[in-house]
Amino acid sequence: MVDLSVKIAGICLKNPVMVASGTFGFAREYSRMFDVNELGAVVTKGITLLPKEGNPPPRLFETPAGLLNSVGLENPGVEGFIRDEWPYLKNLQVPVIVNIAGETVEEYRRIAQRLSPLEGISALEVNISCPNVEKGGMAFSRHPDSAYEVVRAVKEQSPFPVIAKLSPNVSDIREIALAVEEAGADAVSLINTMLGMAVDVEKKRPVFKRVFAGLSGPAVKPIALRMVYEVYEAVKIPIIGMGGIFGWRDAVEFILAGASAVAVGSAIFSDPAAPLKIIRGLEDYATRNLKTRISDLVGLAHRNDAEF
Amino acid sequence: MHQAEIILNEKVAHSIYLLRLRANKVAESANPGQFLHVKCTKGPHPLLRRPFSIADVQRKKDTADIIYRVVGEGTSILSQKKPGEVLDLMGPLGRGFPLPLPGTLPLIVGGGVGVAPLLFLAKKLSKVAGLEGRAFLGFSSARETFGMEVFESYGFSVELATVDGTCGKMGFPTELLEDYLKSEKKVKAIVYACGPRMLLLKVKEIAASCGIPAYLSLEERMGCGIGACLGCAVKSAKGGYKKVCRDGPVFEAGEVEIW
Ligand SMILES: Cc1cc2nc3c(=O)[nH]c(=O)nc-3n(C[C@H](O)[C@H](O)[C@H](O)COP(=O)(O)OP(=O)(O)OC[C@H]3O[C@@H](n4cnc5c(N)ncnc54)[C@H](O)[C@@H]3O)c2cc1C
Ligand SMILES: Cc1cc2nc3c(=O)[nH]c(=O)nc-3n(C[C@H](O)[C@H](O)[C@H](O)COP(=O)(O)O)c2cc1C
Ligand code: FES
């Protein structure tokens, strides 16, 4: 028997496989397809202070082994979330991590404040990395100072552990990770989507109204892995790794590179059961490798040559 | 999700295929206008599933049909599948066409492969609601036509238009609808349409000007297919966006803005 449980940011997960924000709605959508309580944790769609209607269509475009999205954080706002989504989420038997986003530091602060009485939230994931909105979003994750400020503000308001979700669209992600660690983040999630674009050759125009969109899926995996590997060496707080995880092998790569837990996003569109298959695959892998705890695998790829 | 065995996958017109699946859950519960979200390959490329309207079900045989046009990678992979192979699908998904009140005349407008869900609709209208009506169908040319005899078998009278004039009237099915409504002013009718965006836009205009309710089946690129990713947005008449997969694909024409 392999012990699949992991502890990150003070939360105990029965296994290290969560779903990535924005790909799983508010869990209810998928509850008809499988038992979401089998997941390590559920992460909600990003919530903003006020409702947001999102970007005009098209919002999705497929690329080789990837997906561009320009959803633009459509969400019911924090009040709508509390009224319509939380009653379902609070009864789940798995940790629920609420992803939040804002245009100003003050907005992040106020969402965190508004969520703070909700008993049962396991952690806040602070999205300072959304590439699909006009203001705020990714801008915060581009500079260590602003990343620090947002995380600090949320940390001050929130009784819950705080996870900072970082953007890959930076020249040195370690700087940002160090800044959020210093601000008190209990963990980091990486990566959010990579900025990309597509051109419609018939219309001779960018596919997306906002021109750039966020790339996810297997196409970004090598970059995501590299960033997890880099950040693992830079910070002490645990890492939640994501970006193109489609099978157990991908998940193992992230764990060996330094992720304590992983999140599955775009793969769910292709196969809603992907997270569950990955959990089983991880268990088999650990068994084959004579590990009694999945956490014994974290960061093994960093051993120096002498140990190989 | 189910694994459905392919029973038949054959060409019915130029670049148009009929795929029949053994899928008892679909056969039992599907309504016309609902769709199946199909995984074309086992691996992660192409990454997304492909949505296809249900074109028919045979409850006694536990089968469901889709009719698709080969336009790109996913559909060309599908067209090479052989009977006996298994397809991974989700569905039936979405909201289908509502049935009209007794005594209403159903007017069906279909363009190209958009005719597919209307075949299933005609069956239900005729067999369940006991209503027969008219079908105005448009194709780009004679070699791409399909489904006319199916509508006729359900008691619908069929009028045809092709863009190049190789079959039926030269032009668009919306012109046939317009002509019909001009000649039959007092009829209590309901319009059902599926096809290219221009067709839907035109149907919406015509129905509105005649004061007739219209239901349109829309398309948008899809991710999850169940309302979780918010990828398949269409502008709502009331502001904000509806989701084609969850709130549609069939919408009352006044609910949505088709640009
Ligand atoms: C609810 C719904 C029901 C549908 N029912 C049917 C059906 O019954 N029969 C049928 O043949 N097709 C149907 N479609 C369209 C079908 O899903 C697409 O043709 C298919 O996904 C194309 O896949 P592909 O990999 O072959 O093409 P791709 O390689 O993905 O694309 C080929 C070309 O088509 C464009 N395209 C692809 N999908 C869409 C889309 N959804 N909207 C606009 N442009 C698109 C691409 O931009 C590209 O130019 C339906 C779509 C929806 C949303
Ligand atoms: C359609 C879509 C919507 C997303 N919405 C959010 C969001 O609201 N908040 C967020 O932090 N990340 C969001 N993401 C990013 C994912 O959580 C994840 O970081 C990214 O997709 C990489 O993982 P993947 O390759 O497994 O999808 C979204 C991704 C997609 C594809
Ligand atoms: S396809 Fe995901 S919301 Fe419609």
XYZ file of C-alpha atoms and ligand atoms in Angstrom:
655
model
C 0.000 0.000 0.000
C 1.318 3.378 -1.002
C 0.498 6.368 1.128
C -0.715 8.880 -1.448
C -1.488 11.638 1.014
C 0.420 14.901 0.946
C 0.407 17.974 3.097
C 0.776 21.357 1.458
C 0.129 24.798 2.845
C -1.216 23.127 5.971
C -3.900 21.239 4.023
C -3.990 17.466 4.049
C -4.789 16.003 0.649
C -5.583 12.309 0.408
C -3.741 12.257 -2.890
C -1.660 14.855 -4.741
C -3.953 15.289 -7.762
C -6.132 18.375 -7.926
C -7.950 20.052 -10.799
C -6.734 23.327 -12.295
C -8.750 26.497 -11.812
C -11.107 27.340 -14.644
C -11.180 23.867 -16.129
C -13.530 22.333 -13.570
C -16.123 25.073 -13.073
C -17.435 24.845 -9.531
C -17.209 21.035 -9.472
C -20.959 20.559 -9.755
C -20.731 20.318 -13.537
C -18.539 17.215 -13.287
C -20.225 15.653 -10.257
C -22.654 13.901 -12.581
C -19.790 12.236 -14.423
C -17.694 10.906 -11.553
C -17.225 11.122 -7.804
C -15.336 14.389 -7.329
C -14.604 13.319 -3.758
C -11.936 11.028 -5.156
C -9.818 14.031 -6.140
C -7.026 15.359 -3.958
C -8.650 18.801 -3.978
C -11.037 20.899 -5.997
C -9.954 24.336 -7.219
C -12.718 26.708 -8.310
C -12.936 28.992 -11.312
C -11.364 32.399 -10.558
C -13.633 34.707 -8.525
C -13.542 38.498 -8.714
C -15.134 41.049 -6.416
C -17.880 41.955 -8.887
C -19.434 39.653 -11.487
C -17.478 39.591 -14.746
C -19.038 38.810 -18.092
C -15.851 37.654 -19.765
C -14.541 38.104 -23.296
C -16.495 37.938 -26.565
C -16.275 34.728 -28.622
C -14.300 32.997 -29.868
C -12.832 32.026 -26.531
C -11.086 28.794 -27.478
C -8.721 27.781 -30.236
C -6.896 24.513 -30.587
C -3.188 24.438 -31.437
C -0.846 21.479 -31.907
C -1.090 19.621 -28.577
C -2.365 22.806 -26.985
C -5.310 25.040 -26.326
C -5.517 28.828 -26.450
C -8.201 30.353 -24.249
C -9.529 33.846 -23.853
C -12.347 33.289 -21.375
C -11.522 36.494 -19.553
C -12.432 35.390 -16.040
C -16.180 35.211 -16.557
C -17.548 34.557 -13.065
C -20.519 35.393 -10.845
C -18.511 37.617 -8.478
C -17.844 36.873 -4.832
C -21.468 37.407 -3.719
C -22.837 35.212 -6.492
C -20.242 32.601 -5.610
C -21.242 32.594 -1.955
C -24.940 32.465 -2.792
C -24.990 29.964 -5.669
C -21.843 27.867 -5.595
C -20.619 27.658 -2.032
C -23.641 25.729 -0.654
C -22.714 22.832 -2.946
C -18.950 23.131 -2.533
C -19.002 23.260 1.267
C -20.542 19.791 1.407
C -17.793 18.152 -0.625
C -15.633 15.665 1.210
C -12.429 17.057 -0.296
C -10.502 20.255 0.331
C -11.891 23.163 -1.665
C -9.444 25.822 -2.806
C -11.020 29.061 -3.969
C -9.183 30.844 -6.772
C -9.430 34.645 -6.597
C -8.457 37.444 -8.974
C -8.598 41.228 -8.997
C -7.661 44.388 -10.822
C -6.224 46.176 -7.809
C -4.582 45.154 -4.554
C -7.616 46.561 -2.794
C -9.917 44.204 -4.725
C -7.892 41.165 -3.716
C -8.026 42.381 -0.138
C -11.789 42.785 -0.213
C -12.476 39.389 -1.770
C -10.272 37.745 0.840
C -12.157 39.638 3.537
C -15.536 38.625 2.153
C -14.508 34.952 1.960
C -12.926 34.845 5.384
C -16.094 33.846 7.332
C -16.754 30.836 5.064
C -15.939 27.845 7.158
C -14.707 24.999 5.046
C -12.513 26.825 2.559
C -9.195 24.999 2.646
C -7.094 27.689 0.994
C -7.191 30.661 -1.336
C -5.306 30.425 -4.584
C -4.378 33.953 -5.558
C -4.373 34.257 -9.305
C -1.907 37.009 -10.077
C -1.316 35.572 -13.504
C -4.426 35.708 -15.695
C -3.341 36.786 -19.184
C -6.880 37.371 -20.450
C -8.002 40.518 -18.684
C -7.418 44.185 -19.319
C -6.297 45.264 -15.899
C -4.583 43.545 -13.009
C -4.258 39.845 -13.655
C -0.901 38.887 -15.012
C 0.563 42.341 -14.414
C 0.859 41.510 -10.709
C 2.871 38.415 -11.359
C 5.346 40.179 -13.608
C 7.123 42.159 -10.938
C 8.326 40.883 -7.589
C 7.101 44.034 -5.816
C 3.507 43.888 -7.015
C 3.370 40.120 -6.517
C 4.563 40.693 -2.969
C 1.946 43.383 -2.362
C -1.029 41.318 -3.504
C -0.030 38.225 -1.568
C 0.724 40.297 1.525
C -2.712 41.959 1.341
C -4.543 38.634 0.986
C -2.451 37.030 3.687
C -3.354 39.818 6.114
C -7.088 39.310 5.556
C -7.309 35.609 5.176
C -7.653 33.043 7.928
C -6.921 30.432 5.250
C -3.605 29.326 3.817
C -2.658 31.322 0.732
C -1.318 29.831 -2.482
C 0.137 32.217 -5.062
C -0.480 31.245 -8.669
C 2.336 32.471 -10.851
C 2.601 33.426 -14.476
C 5.162 31.816 -16.771
C 5.298 35.046 -18.792
C 8.302 36.416 -16.926
C 12.015 36.335 -17.496
C 12.863 34.878 -14.091
C 10.091 33.089 -12.247
C 12.360 32.456 -9.242
C 12.326 36.146 -8.375
C 8.545 36.156 -8.248
C 8.415 32.934 -6.253
C 10.871 34.354 -3.724
C 8.826 37.535 -3.433
C 5.562 35.724 -2.707
C 7.314 33.430 -0.252
C 8.561 36.466 1.587
C 5.035 37.921 1.531
C 3.878 34.867 3.436
C 2.516 32.591 0.720
C 2.071 29.063 2.032
C 2.604 27.494 -1.398
C 2.958 28.396 -5.070
C 1.005 27.095 -8.058
C 2.714 27.080 -11.412
C 2.116 27.619 -14.177
C -0.821 29.654 -15.399
C -1.187 29.829 -19.172
C 1.541 31.090 -21.518
C 0.747 34.096 -23.640
C 0.195 33.093 -27.243
C -1.861 33.942 -30.304
C -3.404 32.569 -33.474
C -4.195 34.235 -36.787
C -7.255 33.489 -38.917
C -5.804 33.224 -42.424
C -9.183 33.650 -44.151
C -10.117 36.805 -42.260
C -6.465 37.877 -42.116
C -6.922 38.910 -38.496
C -6.037 37.583 -35.070
C -8.450 34.818 -34.021
C -9.085 36.467 -30.650
C -10.593 39.917 -30.156
C -8.004 40.562 -27.474
C -5.319 39.274 -29.868
C -3.320 37.345 -27.257
C -4.672 34.379 -25.358
C -3.442 31.839 -22.816
C -1.848 28.600 -23.992
C -2.276 25.399 -21.986
C -1.971 21.682 -22.632
C 0.929 19.362 -23.533
C 2.482 22.145 -25.650
C 3.482 24.029 -22.465
C 4.550 21.051 -20.372
C 8.322 21.259 -20.901
C 8.258 24.931 -19.922
C 6.095 24.285 -16.882
C 8.419 21.492 -15.781
C 11.474 23.683 -16.160
C 9.841 26.347 -14.022
C 8.856 23.892 -11.295
C 12.426 22.614 -11.281
C 13.833 26.142 -11.004
C 11.428 27.297 -8.313
C 12.022 24.130 -6.267
C 15.644 25.146 -5.903
C 14.765 28.737 -5.040
C 12.054 28.529 -2.373
C 11.165 26.418 0.652
C 7.371 26.513 0.310
C 5.724 23.633 -1.518
C 4.866 23.757 -5.223
C 1.686 22.716 -6.968
C 2.757 21.849 -10.505
C 0.568 22.112 -13.590
C 0.722 22.685 -17.310
C -0.059 19.925 -19.794
C -0.503 17.050 -17.376
C -2.417 14.437 -19.373
C -1.261 11.161 -17.886
C 0.365 9.721 -14.762
C 3.790 9.912 -16.390
C 3.453 13.690 -16.740
C 2.386 13.933 -13.106
C 5.403 11.891 -12.005
C 7.708 14.187 -13.971
C 6.340 17.204 -12.132
C 6.678 15.502 -8.763
C 10.257 14.428 -9.449
C 11.020 17.982 -10.589
C 9.817 19.278 -7.241
C 6.028 19.551 -7.144
C 4.396 18.320 -3.936
C 1.044 18.156 -5.696
C -0.171 18.535 -9.263
C -3.202 19.984 -10.992
C -4.874 18.658 -14.118
C -6.531 21.209 -16.402
C -7.032 20.960 -20.136
C -6.795 17.157 -20.025
C -10.209 17.115 -18.362
C -11.800 18.439 -21.553
C -10.375 15.525 -23.450
C -11.103 12.976 -20.745
C -13.073 13.967 -17.633
C -11.735 10.873 -15.894
C -8.099 11.895 -16.489
C -7.470 13.019 -12.863
C -8.741 9.705 -11.500
C -6.644 7.722 -13.969
C -3.609 9.759 -12.933
C -4.215 8.981 -9.248
C -4.230 5.267 -10.026
C -1.175 5.608 -12.245
C 0.754 7.389 -9.485
C -0.076 4.654 -7.045
C 1.186 1.973 -9.438
C 4.341 3.940 -10.160
C 5.139 4.383 -6.479
C 4.536 0.690 -5.851
C 6.827 -0.317 -8.699
C 9.492 2.006 -7.352
C 9.200 0.636 -3.837
C 8.111 3.914 -2.320
C 5.753 3.717 0.619
C 4.860 7.389 0.406
C 4.239 9.419 -2.703
C 5.874 12.353 -0.954
C 9.189 10.460 -1.021
C 9.312 11.153 -4.743
C 9.139 14.942 -4.507
C 12.191 16.611 -6.030
C 14.144 13.396 -6.645
C 15.277 14.704 -10.028
C 17.447 17.224 -8.152
C 19.825 14.657 -6.661
C 23.402 15.392 -7.594
C 25.252 13.082 -9.944
C 26.995 11.116 -7.225
C 23.662 9.756 -6.068
C 22.576 8.519 -9.503
C -18.777 9.030 -20.885
C -19.445 5.868 -22.767
C -17.563 3.645 -25.111
C -19.718 3.134 -28.159
C -19.101 0.585 -30.852
C -19.201 1.824 -34.421
C -21.759 -0.089 -36.454
C -21.495 1.836 -39.672
C -19.501 4.764 -40.991
C -20.249 5.525 -44.599
C -20.324 8.330 -47.078
C -23.817 9.649 -47.778
C -22.890 12.637 -49.955
C -19.781 14.480 -51.054
C -17.542 14.694 -47.927
C -20.528 13.865 -45.701
C -20.614 10.730 -43.579
C -23.166 8.884 -41.498
C -21.811 7.278 -38.345
C -23.990 4.810 -36.458
C -23.056 3.880 -32.914
C -24.276 1.282 -30.482
C -25.088 3.545 -27.557
C -28.093 2.513 -25.522
C -27.939 5.441 -23.094
C -28.054 7.865 -25.991
C -30.802 5.944 -27.756
C -32.922 5.909 -24.596
C -32.740 9.525 -23.592
C -31.711 11.745 -26.503
C -33.863 14.619 -27.685
C -33.545 16.244 -31.107
C -31.078 19.137 -30.963
C -28.881 17.533 -28.318
C -25.333 16.622 -29.220
C -22.594 14.085 -28.560
C -19.091 15.183 -27.584
C -16.771 12.799 -29.369
C -13.122 12.005 -28.808
C -11.604 11.407 -32.232
C -8.316 9.858 -31.056
C -6.986 8.086 -27.992
C -4.065 10.441 -27.422
C -3.976 14.153 -26.628
C -3.932 15.336 -30.232
C -6.278 16.772 -31.387
C -6.735 17.899 -27.819
C -10.438 18.692 -27.757
C -13.475 16.564 -28.329
C -15.692 17.377 -31.297
C -19.410 18.126 -30.877
C -21.924 16.557 -33.292
C -25.682 16.790 -33.280
C -27.644 13.597 -32.931
C -29.184 12.877 -36.322
C -31.327 9.921 -35.296
C -31.742 7.219 -32.668
C -33.274 3.772 -32.984
C -34.419 2.776 -29.519
C -35.156 -0.825 -30.339
C -31.690 -1.330 -31.754
C -29.917 0.843 -29.150
C -28.250 2.916 -31.825
C -27.587 6.603 -32.382
C -26.496 8.351 -35.586
C -24.453 11.413 -36.316
C -23.942 12.923 -39.747
C -20.739 14.875 -40.193
C -18.885 16.784 -42.833
C -15.142 16.288 -43.163
C -13.685 19.762 -42.629
C -10.472 19.236 -40.715
C -8.314 16.950 -38.664
C -10.864 15.511 -36.247
C -13.505 14.760 -38.825
C -11.011 13.256 -41.244
C -9.788 10.915 -38.491
C -13.420 10.013 -37.805
C -14.052 9.263 -41.465
C -11.365 6.572 -41.380
C -12.889 4.667 -38.458
C -14.191 1.190 -39.224
C -17.187 -0.726 -37.911
C -16.190 -2.627 -34.766
C -13.942 0.163 -33.509
C -14.964 1.909 -30.331
C -15.550 5.626 -29.874
C -15.396 7.515 -26.579
C -18.314 9.888 -26.280
C -20.084 12.134 -23.807
C -23.775 12.816 -24.088
C -26.486 13.377 -24.970
C -25.585 16.926 -23.929
C -27.309 20.300 -24.121
C -30.849 21.499 -24.558
C -32.727 20.374 -27.647
C -35.671 21.695 -29.664
C -38.933 22.214 -27.777
C -42.031 20.632 -29.329
C -44.726 23.044 -30.525
C -48.317 23.244 -29.374
C -50.791 21.022 -31.210
C -52.030 22.617 -34.371
C -48.804 24.461 -35.116
C -47.137 24.042 -38.480
C -43.445 23.213 -38.128
C -41.220 24.897 -40.702
C -37.736 23.442 -40.831
C -34.819 25.337 -42.362
C -31.523 23.502 -42.767
C -28.276 24.426 -44.434
C -25.581 21.902 -45.327
C -24.635 19.486 -42.592
C -26.905 21.575 -40.326
C -29.694 19.410 -41.717
C -28.485 16.574 -39.450
C -30.309 17.421 -36.175
C -33.424 18.417 -38.123
C -33.847 14.846 -39.382
C -34.220 13.640 -35.803
C -36.496 16.587 -35.078
C -38.790 15.772 -38.007
C -39.056 12.210 -36.750
C -40.090 13.351 -33.291
C -42.502 15.971 -34.621
C -44.194 13.417 -36.788
C -44.132 10.354 -34.528
C -44.590 11.939 -31.110
C -46.406 15.205 -31.725
C -48.258 14.018 -34.814
C -47.193 17.153 -36.685
C -46.058 17.291 -40.259
C -44.771 20.377 -41.906
C -42.364 21.729 -44.431
C -38.615 21.457 -44.802
C -36.591 24.076 -46.664
C -33.144 22.688 -47.272
C -30.086 24.300 -48.746
C -26.792 22.831 -49.919
C -23.874 24.228 -51.828
C -24.420 21.854 -54.715
C -26.294 18.715 -55.807
C -23.518 16.333 -54.809
C -23.759 17.460 -51.179
C -27.475 16.927 -50.715
C -28.802 14.375 -48.235
C -31.824 13.662 -46.083
C -34.658 14.775 -48.381
C -36.301 11.356 -48.504
C -36.105 11.126 -44.705
C -38.176 14.288 -44.287
C -40.614 12.993 -46.881
C -40.960 9.696 -45.040
C -42.126 11.677 -41.991
C -44.726 13.444 -44.077
C -42.815 16.683 -44.571
C -42.900 18.382 -47.938
C -39.407 19.282 -49.015
C -38.167 22.263 -50.999
C -34.575 22.447 -52.059
C -32.113 25.199 -52.880
C -28.486 24.957 -53.969
C -26.007 27.773 -54.155
C -24.850 26.739 -57.636
C -28.325 25.815 -58.879
C -27.391 22.186 -59.624
C -30.468 20.984 -57.756
C -33.687 22.739 -56.727
C -33.855 26.489 -56.768
C -30.629 28.432 -57.163
C -30.085 30.331 -53.922
C -30.660 29.811 -50.224
C -33.270 27.944 -48.177
C -34.140 31.145 -46.335
C -35.488 32.502 -49.645
C -37.745 29.453 -49.860
C -38.968 30.128 -46.324
C -39.611 33.768 -47.161
C -41.545 32.890 -50.314
C -43.631 30.388 -48.412
C -44.481 32.807 -45.634
C -45.457 35.449 -48.185
C -47.933 33.075 -49.792
C -49.314 31.706 -46.501
C -49.728 34.780 -44.367
C -52.117 33.513 -41.725
C -50.454 30.261 -40.863
C -49.701 29.552 -37.175
C -46.184 28.289 -37.541
C -42.940 27.671 -35.688
C -39.518 27.726 -37.308
C -36.635 25.368 -36.500
C -33.263 26.078 -38.062
C -29.692 24.806 -38.117
C -26.908 25.767 -40.461
C -24.295 28.440 -41.129
C -24.453 31.646 -39.131
C -25.751 33.670 -42.081
C -28.678 31.293 -42.402
C -29.534 31.588 -38.716
C -29.289 35.345 -38.837
C -31.640 35.488 -41.811
C -34.111 33.042 -40.233
C -34.142 35.155 -37.100
C -34.975 38.268 -39.138
C -37.695 36.577 -41.176
C -39.342 34.969 -38.144
C -39.261 38.225 -36.219
C -40.800 40.174 -39.088
C -43.605 37.594 -39.390
C -44.083 37.326 -35.623
C -43.356 33.591 -35.646
C -41.328 31.875 -32.905
C -38.018 30.447 -34.106
C -35.575 28.028 -32.523
C -31.998 28.000 -33.747
C -29.243 25.461 -33.197
C -25.961 27.333 -32.748
C -22.332 26.319 -33.047
C -19.358 27.540 -31.112
C -15.979 25.962 -30.429
C -16.267 23.770 -27.370
C -14.015 22.622 -24.586
C -15.727 20.727 -21.790
C -19.183 20.428 -23.370
C -20.927 20.673 -19.988
C -20.756 24.297 -18.878
C -17.535 24.153 -16.854
C -14.933 25.937 -18.995
C -17.081 28.853 -20.259
C -15.427 28.476 -23.654
C -18.507 28.311 -25.896
C -19.916 31.780 -25.334
C -22.656 33.406 -27.371
C -23.921 36.879 -26.590
C -27.190 36.877 -24.702
C -29.876 39.386 -25.665
C -30.089 40.287 -21.986
C -26.383 41.079 -21.706
C -23.547 38.763 -20.758
C -23.010 35.412 -22.421
C -24.901 32.165 -22.691
C -23.068 28.876 -23.108
C -23.871 26.939 -26.246
C -23.182 23.564 -24.601
C -25.287 24.083 -21.498
C -27.923 26.727 -22.337
C -28.154 25.547 -25.972
C -27.173 24.502 -28.563
C -30.825 25.287 -29.346
C -31.926 28.809 -28.438
C -35.119 30.728 -28.951
C -34.055 33.275 -31.580
C -34.724 36.247 -29.288
C -32.498 34.885 -26.507
C -29.210 35.372 -28.331
C -27.412 37.816 -30.535
C -26.014 36.283 -33.678
C -23.581 38.678 -35.238
C -23.495 21.815 -30.945
C -22.758 21.500 -32.217
C -23.270 20.548 -33.082
C -22.597 20.250 -34.256
N -23.128 19.296 -35.071
C -22.484 18.947 -36.185
C -23.008 17.930 -37.036
O -24.056 17.348 -36.752
N -22.312 17.609 -38.146
C -21.130 18.248 -38.471
O -20.536 17.908 -39.496
N -20.629 19.220 -37.705
C -21.264 19.586 -36.564
N -20.733 20.563 -35.762
C -19.456 21.187 -36.144
C -18.321 20.232 -35.810
O -18.196 20.142 -34.421
C -17.001 20.743 -36.414
O -17.117 20.709 -37.810
C -15.851 19.854 -36.019
O -15.552 20.077 -34.674
C -14.630 20.126 -36.848
O -13.579 19.329 -36.393
P -12.271 19.078 -37.263
O -11.225 18.610 -36.345
O -12.584 18.222 -38.408
O -11.969 20.492 -37.826
P -10.863 21.500 -37.321
O -9.543 21.046 -37.880
O -10.980 21.704 -35.866
O -11.372 22.802 -38.039
C -11.583 22.884 -39.429
C -12.118 24.254 -39.747
O -13.413 24.436 -39.142
C -13.395 25.509 -38.188
N -14.219 25.091 -37.058
C -14.081 23.958 -36.330
N -15.043 23.862 -35.396
C -15.798 24.963 -35.503
C -16.936 25.447 -34.822
N -17.532 24.761 -33.825
N -17.431 26.638 -35.185
C -16.870 27.327 -36.192
N -15.798 26.909 -36.870
C -15.269 25.755 -36.561
C -11.952 25.685 -37.834
O -11.641 26.998 -37.449
C -11.253 25.335 -39.143
O -11.261 26.404 -40.035
C -21.392 20.911 -34.586
C -20.887 21.875 -33.729
C -21.552 22.191 -32.558
C -20.990 23.223 -31.647
C -10.456 27.438 -20.240
C -9.460 27.747 -19.154
C -9.822 28.620 -18.124
C -8.910 28.933 -17.100
N -9.298 29.755 -16.082
C -8.436 30.019 -15.061
C -8.845 30.825 -13.943
O -9.980 31.298 -13.853
N -7.928 31.072 -12.950
C -6.655 30.543 -12.992
O -5.880 30.771 -12.074
N -6.258 29.762 -14.027
C -7.118 29.493 -15.054
N -6.698 28.682 -16.103
C -5.332 28.127 -16.106
C -5.298 26.695 -15.563
O -5.729 26.643 -14.225
C -3.890 26.085 -15.666
O -2.994 26.876 -14.913
C -3.376 26.012 -17.092
O -4.423 25.689 -17.970
C -2.250 24.998 -17.288
O -2.673 23.687 -17.029
P -3.176 22.632 -18.162
O -2.162 22.648 -19.241
O -3.298 21.321 -17.452
O -4.510 23.133 -18.635
C -7.604 28.358 -17.124
C -7.261 27.489 -18.157
C -8.164 27.167 -19.171
C -7.741 26.231 -20.264
S -17.752 23.939 -23.843
Fe -17.145 24.358 -21.814
S -18.694 25.723 -21.211
Fe -19.396 25.079 -23.140
